[in-house]
Coordinates of N, CA and C in Angstrom, one line a residue:
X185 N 1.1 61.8 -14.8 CA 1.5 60.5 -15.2 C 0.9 60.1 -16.5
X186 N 1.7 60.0 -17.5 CA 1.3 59.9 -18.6 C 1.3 58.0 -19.2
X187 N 0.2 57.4 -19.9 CA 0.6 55.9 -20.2 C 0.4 55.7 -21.8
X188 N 1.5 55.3 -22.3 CA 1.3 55.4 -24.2 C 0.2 54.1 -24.3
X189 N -1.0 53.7 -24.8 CA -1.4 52.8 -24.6 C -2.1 53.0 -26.3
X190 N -2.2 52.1 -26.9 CA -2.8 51.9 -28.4 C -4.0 50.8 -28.4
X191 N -5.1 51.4 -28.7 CA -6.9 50.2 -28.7 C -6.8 50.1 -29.9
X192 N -6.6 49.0 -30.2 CA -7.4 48.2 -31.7 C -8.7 47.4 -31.6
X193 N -9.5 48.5 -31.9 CA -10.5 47.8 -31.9 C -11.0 46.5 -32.9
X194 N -9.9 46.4 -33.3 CA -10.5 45.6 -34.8 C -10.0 43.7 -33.9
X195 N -9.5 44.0 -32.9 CA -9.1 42.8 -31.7 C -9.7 42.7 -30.3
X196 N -10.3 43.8 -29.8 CA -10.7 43.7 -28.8 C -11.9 45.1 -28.7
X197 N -12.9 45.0 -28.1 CA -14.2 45.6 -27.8 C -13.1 47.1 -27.1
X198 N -13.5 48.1 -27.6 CA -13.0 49.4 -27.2 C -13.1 49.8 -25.6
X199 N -14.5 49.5 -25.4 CA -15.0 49.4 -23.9 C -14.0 48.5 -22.5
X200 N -13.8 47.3 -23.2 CA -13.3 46.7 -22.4 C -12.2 46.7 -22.2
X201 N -11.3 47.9 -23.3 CA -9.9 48.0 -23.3 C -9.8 49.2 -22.3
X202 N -10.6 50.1 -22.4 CA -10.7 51.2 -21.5 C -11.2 50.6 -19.7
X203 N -12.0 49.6 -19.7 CA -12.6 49.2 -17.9 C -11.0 48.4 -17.8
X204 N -10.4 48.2 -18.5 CA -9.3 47.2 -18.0 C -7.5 47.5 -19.0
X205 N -7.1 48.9 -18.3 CA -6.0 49.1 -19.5 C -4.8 48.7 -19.4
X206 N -4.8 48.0 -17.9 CA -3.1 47.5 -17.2 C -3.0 46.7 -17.9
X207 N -4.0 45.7 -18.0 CA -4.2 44.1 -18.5 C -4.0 44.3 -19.8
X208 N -4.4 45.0 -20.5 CA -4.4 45.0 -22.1 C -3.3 45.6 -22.4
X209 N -3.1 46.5 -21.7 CA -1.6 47.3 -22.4 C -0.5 46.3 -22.5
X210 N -0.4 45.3 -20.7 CA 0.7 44.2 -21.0 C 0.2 43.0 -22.2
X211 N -1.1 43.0 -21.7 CA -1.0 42.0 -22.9 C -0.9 42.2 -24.4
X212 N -0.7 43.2 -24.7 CA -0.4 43.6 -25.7 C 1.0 44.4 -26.4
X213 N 1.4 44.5 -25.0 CA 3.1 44.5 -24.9 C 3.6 43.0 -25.1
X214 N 3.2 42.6 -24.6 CA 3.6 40.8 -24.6 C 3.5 40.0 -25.9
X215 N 2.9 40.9 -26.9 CA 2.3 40.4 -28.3 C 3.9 40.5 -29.0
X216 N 4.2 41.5 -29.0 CA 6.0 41.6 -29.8 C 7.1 40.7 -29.0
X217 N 7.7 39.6 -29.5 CA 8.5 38.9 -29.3 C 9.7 40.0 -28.6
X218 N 10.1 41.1 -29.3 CA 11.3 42.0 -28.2 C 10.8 42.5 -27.2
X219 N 9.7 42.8 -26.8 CA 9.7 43.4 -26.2 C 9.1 42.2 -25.1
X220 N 8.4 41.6 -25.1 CA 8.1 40.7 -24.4 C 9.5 39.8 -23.7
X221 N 10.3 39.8 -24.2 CA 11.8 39.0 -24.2 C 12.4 39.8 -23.3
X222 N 12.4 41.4 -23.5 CA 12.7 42.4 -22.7 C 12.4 42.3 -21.4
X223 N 11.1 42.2 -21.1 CA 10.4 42.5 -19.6 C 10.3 41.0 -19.2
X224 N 10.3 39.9 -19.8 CA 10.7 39.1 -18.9 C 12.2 38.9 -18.6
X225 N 13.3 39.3 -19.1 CA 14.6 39.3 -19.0 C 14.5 40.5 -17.5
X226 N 14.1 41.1 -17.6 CA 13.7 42.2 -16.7 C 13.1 41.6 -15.0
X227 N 12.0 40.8 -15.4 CA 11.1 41.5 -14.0 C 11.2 39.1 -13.8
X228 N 11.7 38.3 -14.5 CA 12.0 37.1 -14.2 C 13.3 36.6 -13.1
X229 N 13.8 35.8 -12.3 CA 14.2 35.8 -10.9 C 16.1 36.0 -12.0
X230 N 17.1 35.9 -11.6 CA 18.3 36.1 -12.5 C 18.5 34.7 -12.7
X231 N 17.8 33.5 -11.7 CA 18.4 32.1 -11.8 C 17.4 31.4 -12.9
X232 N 16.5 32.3 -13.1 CA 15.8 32.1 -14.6 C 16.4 32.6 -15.8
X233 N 16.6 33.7 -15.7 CA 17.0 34.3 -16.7 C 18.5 33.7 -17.7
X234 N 19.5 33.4 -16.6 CA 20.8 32.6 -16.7 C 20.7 31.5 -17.8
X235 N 19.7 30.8 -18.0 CA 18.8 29.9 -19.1 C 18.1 30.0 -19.7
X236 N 18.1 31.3 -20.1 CA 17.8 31.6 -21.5 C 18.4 31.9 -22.5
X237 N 18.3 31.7 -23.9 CA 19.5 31.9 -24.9 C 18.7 33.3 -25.0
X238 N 20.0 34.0 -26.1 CA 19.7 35.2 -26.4 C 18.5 36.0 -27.3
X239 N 17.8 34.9 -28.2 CA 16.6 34.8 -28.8 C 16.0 34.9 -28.5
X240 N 14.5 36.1 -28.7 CA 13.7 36.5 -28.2 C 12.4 35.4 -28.3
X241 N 11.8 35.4 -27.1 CA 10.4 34.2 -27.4 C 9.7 34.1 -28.0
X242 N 9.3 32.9 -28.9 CA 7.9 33.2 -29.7 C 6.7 32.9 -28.6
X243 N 6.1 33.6 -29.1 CA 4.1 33.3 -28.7 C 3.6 32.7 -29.3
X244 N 2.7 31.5 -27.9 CA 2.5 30.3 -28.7 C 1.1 30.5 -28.7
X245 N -0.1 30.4 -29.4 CA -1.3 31.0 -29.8 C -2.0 29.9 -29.1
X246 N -2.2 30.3 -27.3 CA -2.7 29.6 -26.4 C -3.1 30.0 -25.2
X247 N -4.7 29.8 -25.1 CA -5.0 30.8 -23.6 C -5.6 29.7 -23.0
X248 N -5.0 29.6 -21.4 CA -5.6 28.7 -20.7 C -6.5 29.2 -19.5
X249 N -6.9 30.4 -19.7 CA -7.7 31.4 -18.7 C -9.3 31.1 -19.0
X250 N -9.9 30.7 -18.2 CA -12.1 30.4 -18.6 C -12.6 31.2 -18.9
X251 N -12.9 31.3 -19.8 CA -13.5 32.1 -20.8 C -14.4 32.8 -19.6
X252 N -14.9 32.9 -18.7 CA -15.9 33.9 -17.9 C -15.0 34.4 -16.9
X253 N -13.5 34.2 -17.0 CA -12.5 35.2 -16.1 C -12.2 36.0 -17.1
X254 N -11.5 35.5 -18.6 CA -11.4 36.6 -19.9 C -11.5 38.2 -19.6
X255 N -11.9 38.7 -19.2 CA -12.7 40.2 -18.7 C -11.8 40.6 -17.3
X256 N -11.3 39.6 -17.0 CA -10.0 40.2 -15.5 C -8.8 39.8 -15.7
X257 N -8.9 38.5 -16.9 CA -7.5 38.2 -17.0 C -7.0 37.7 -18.3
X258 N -5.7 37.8 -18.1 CA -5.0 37.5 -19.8 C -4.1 36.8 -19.3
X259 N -3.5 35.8 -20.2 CA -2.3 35.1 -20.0 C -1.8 34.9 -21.2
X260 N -0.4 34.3 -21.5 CA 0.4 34.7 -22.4 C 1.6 33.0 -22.2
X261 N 1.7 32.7 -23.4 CA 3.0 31.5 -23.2 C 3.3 31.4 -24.7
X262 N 4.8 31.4 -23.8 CA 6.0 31.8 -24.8 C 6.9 30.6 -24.8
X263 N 7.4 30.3 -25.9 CA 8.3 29.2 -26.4 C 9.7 29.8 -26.6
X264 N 10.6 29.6 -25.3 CA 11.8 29.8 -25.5 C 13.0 29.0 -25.2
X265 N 14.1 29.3 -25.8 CA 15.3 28.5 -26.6 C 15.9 29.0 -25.1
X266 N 16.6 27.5 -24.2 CA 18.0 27.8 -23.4 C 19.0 27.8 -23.9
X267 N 20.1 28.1 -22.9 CA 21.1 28.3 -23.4 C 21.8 26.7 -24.2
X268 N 21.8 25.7 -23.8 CA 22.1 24.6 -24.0 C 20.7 24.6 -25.4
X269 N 20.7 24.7 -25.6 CA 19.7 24.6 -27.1 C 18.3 24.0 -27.0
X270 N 18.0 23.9 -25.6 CA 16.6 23.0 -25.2 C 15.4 24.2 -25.4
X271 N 14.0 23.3 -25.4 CA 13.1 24.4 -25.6 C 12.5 24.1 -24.2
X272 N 11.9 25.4 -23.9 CA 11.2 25.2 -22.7 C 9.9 26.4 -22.7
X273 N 9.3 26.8 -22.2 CA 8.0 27.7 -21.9 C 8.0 28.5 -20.7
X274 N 7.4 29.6 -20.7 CA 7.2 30.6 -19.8 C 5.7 30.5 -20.1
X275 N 5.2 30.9 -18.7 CA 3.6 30.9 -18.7 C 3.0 32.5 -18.1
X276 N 2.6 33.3 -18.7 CA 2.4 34.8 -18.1 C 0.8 34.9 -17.7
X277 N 0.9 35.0 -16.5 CA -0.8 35.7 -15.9 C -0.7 37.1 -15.8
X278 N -1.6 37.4 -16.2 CA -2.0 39.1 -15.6 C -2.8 39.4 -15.5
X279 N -3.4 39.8 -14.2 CA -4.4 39.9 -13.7 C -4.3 40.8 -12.7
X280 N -5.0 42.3 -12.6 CA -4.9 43.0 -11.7 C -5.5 43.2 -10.6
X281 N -4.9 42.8 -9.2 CA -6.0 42.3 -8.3 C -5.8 43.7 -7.3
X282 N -7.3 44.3 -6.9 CA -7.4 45.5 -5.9 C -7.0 44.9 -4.6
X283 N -7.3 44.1 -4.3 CA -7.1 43.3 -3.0 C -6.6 41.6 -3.3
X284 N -5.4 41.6 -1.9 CA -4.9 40.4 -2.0 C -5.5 39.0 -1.8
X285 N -5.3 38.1 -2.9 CA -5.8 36.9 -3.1 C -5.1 35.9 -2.5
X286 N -5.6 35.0 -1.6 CA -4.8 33.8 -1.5 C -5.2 33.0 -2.2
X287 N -5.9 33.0 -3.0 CA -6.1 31.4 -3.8 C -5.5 31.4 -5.2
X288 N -4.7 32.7 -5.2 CA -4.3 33.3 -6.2 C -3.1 31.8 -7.1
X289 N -2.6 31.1 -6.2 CA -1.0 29.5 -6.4 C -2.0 28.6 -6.9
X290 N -3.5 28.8 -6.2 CA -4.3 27.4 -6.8 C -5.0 27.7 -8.1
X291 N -5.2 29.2 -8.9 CA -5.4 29.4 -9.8 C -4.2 29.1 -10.8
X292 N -3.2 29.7 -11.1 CA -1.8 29.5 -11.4 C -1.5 27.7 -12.0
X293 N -2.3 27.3 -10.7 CA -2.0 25.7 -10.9 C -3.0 25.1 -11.5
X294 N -3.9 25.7 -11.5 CA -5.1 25.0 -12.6 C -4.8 25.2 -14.1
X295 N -4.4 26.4 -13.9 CA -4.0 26.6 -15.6 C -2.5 26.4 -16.0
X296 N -1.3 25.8 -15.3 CA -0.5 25.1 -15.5 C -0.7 24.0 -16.1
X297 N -1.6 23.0 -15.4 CA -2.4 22.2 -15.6 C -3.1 21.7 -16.9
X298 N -3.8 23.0 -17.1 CA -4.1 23.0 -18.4 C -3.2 23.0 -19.7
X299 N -2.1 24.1 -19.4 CA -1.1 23.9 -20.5 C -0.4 22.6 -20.4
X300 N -0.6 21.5 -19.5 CA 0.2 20.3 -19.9 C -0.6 19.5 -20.3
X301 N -2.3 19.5 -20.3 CA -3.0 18.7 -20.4 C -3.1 18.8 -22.1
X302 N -3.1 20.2 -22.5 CA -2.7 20.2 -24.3 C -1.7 20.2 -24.7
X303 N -0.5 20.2 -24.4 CA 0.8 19.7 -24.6 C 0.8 18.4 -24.9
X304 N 0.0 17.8 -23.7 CA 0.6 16.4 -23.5 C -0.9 16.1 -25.2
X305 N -1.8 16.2 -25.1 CA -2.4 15.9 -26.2 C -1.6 16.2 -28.0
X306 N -0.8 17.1 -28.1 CA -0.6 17.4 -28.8 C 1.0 16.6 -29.3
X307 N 1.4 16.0 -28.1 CA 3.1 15.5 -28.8 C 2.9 13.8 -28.1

């Protein structure tokens, strides 16, 4: 099983792209507007997808993850165009868990949270 994965180190500590390569490979798949547009058109429910225009999403240069999780997780939010011409956001966590989390909806929700709490600051 072969994985194409590319370290820049001149962005992220070499070490910590190697102890953590799921996480970094998507988040770093997630960095290209196509391809990121791709795998959420892909792996998002189809009653989401139905609402989205054809325009791939921009990345909006915003991490709502605590800086002392940083090292297990990455998140990602994207600003995209529906079909009716509205804008709306996708919020991506990735985080590779060996064992199942239930507290996993109240994390999610803290940093939902967060993205509205700088939203709402900003408009």
């Amino acid at each position: 099983r072969y994985v194409i994965y590319s370290v820049n180190p001149l962005r992220q500590n070499i070490a910590d792209n190697i102890a953590h390569p799921h996480d970094h490979f998507l988040k770093e798949l997630l960095s290209y507007p196509e391809q990121a547009g791709a795998l959420l058109r892909e792996r998002l429910p189809e009653a989401v997808v139905k609402f989205l225009s054809a325009k791939p999403p921009r990345l909006v240069d915003a991490s709502f993850v605590d800086k002392e999780l940083r090292d297990h997780l990455s998140d990602r939010l994207f600003k995209v165009e529906t079909v009716n011409g509205k804008t709306a956001f996708l919020y991506v966590l990735i985080e590779h868990k060996s064992t199942p989390d239930g507290k996993v909806g109240w994390q999610l929700l803290r940093y939902m949270v967060e993205f509205l709490k700088e939203w709402e600051k900003k408009h």
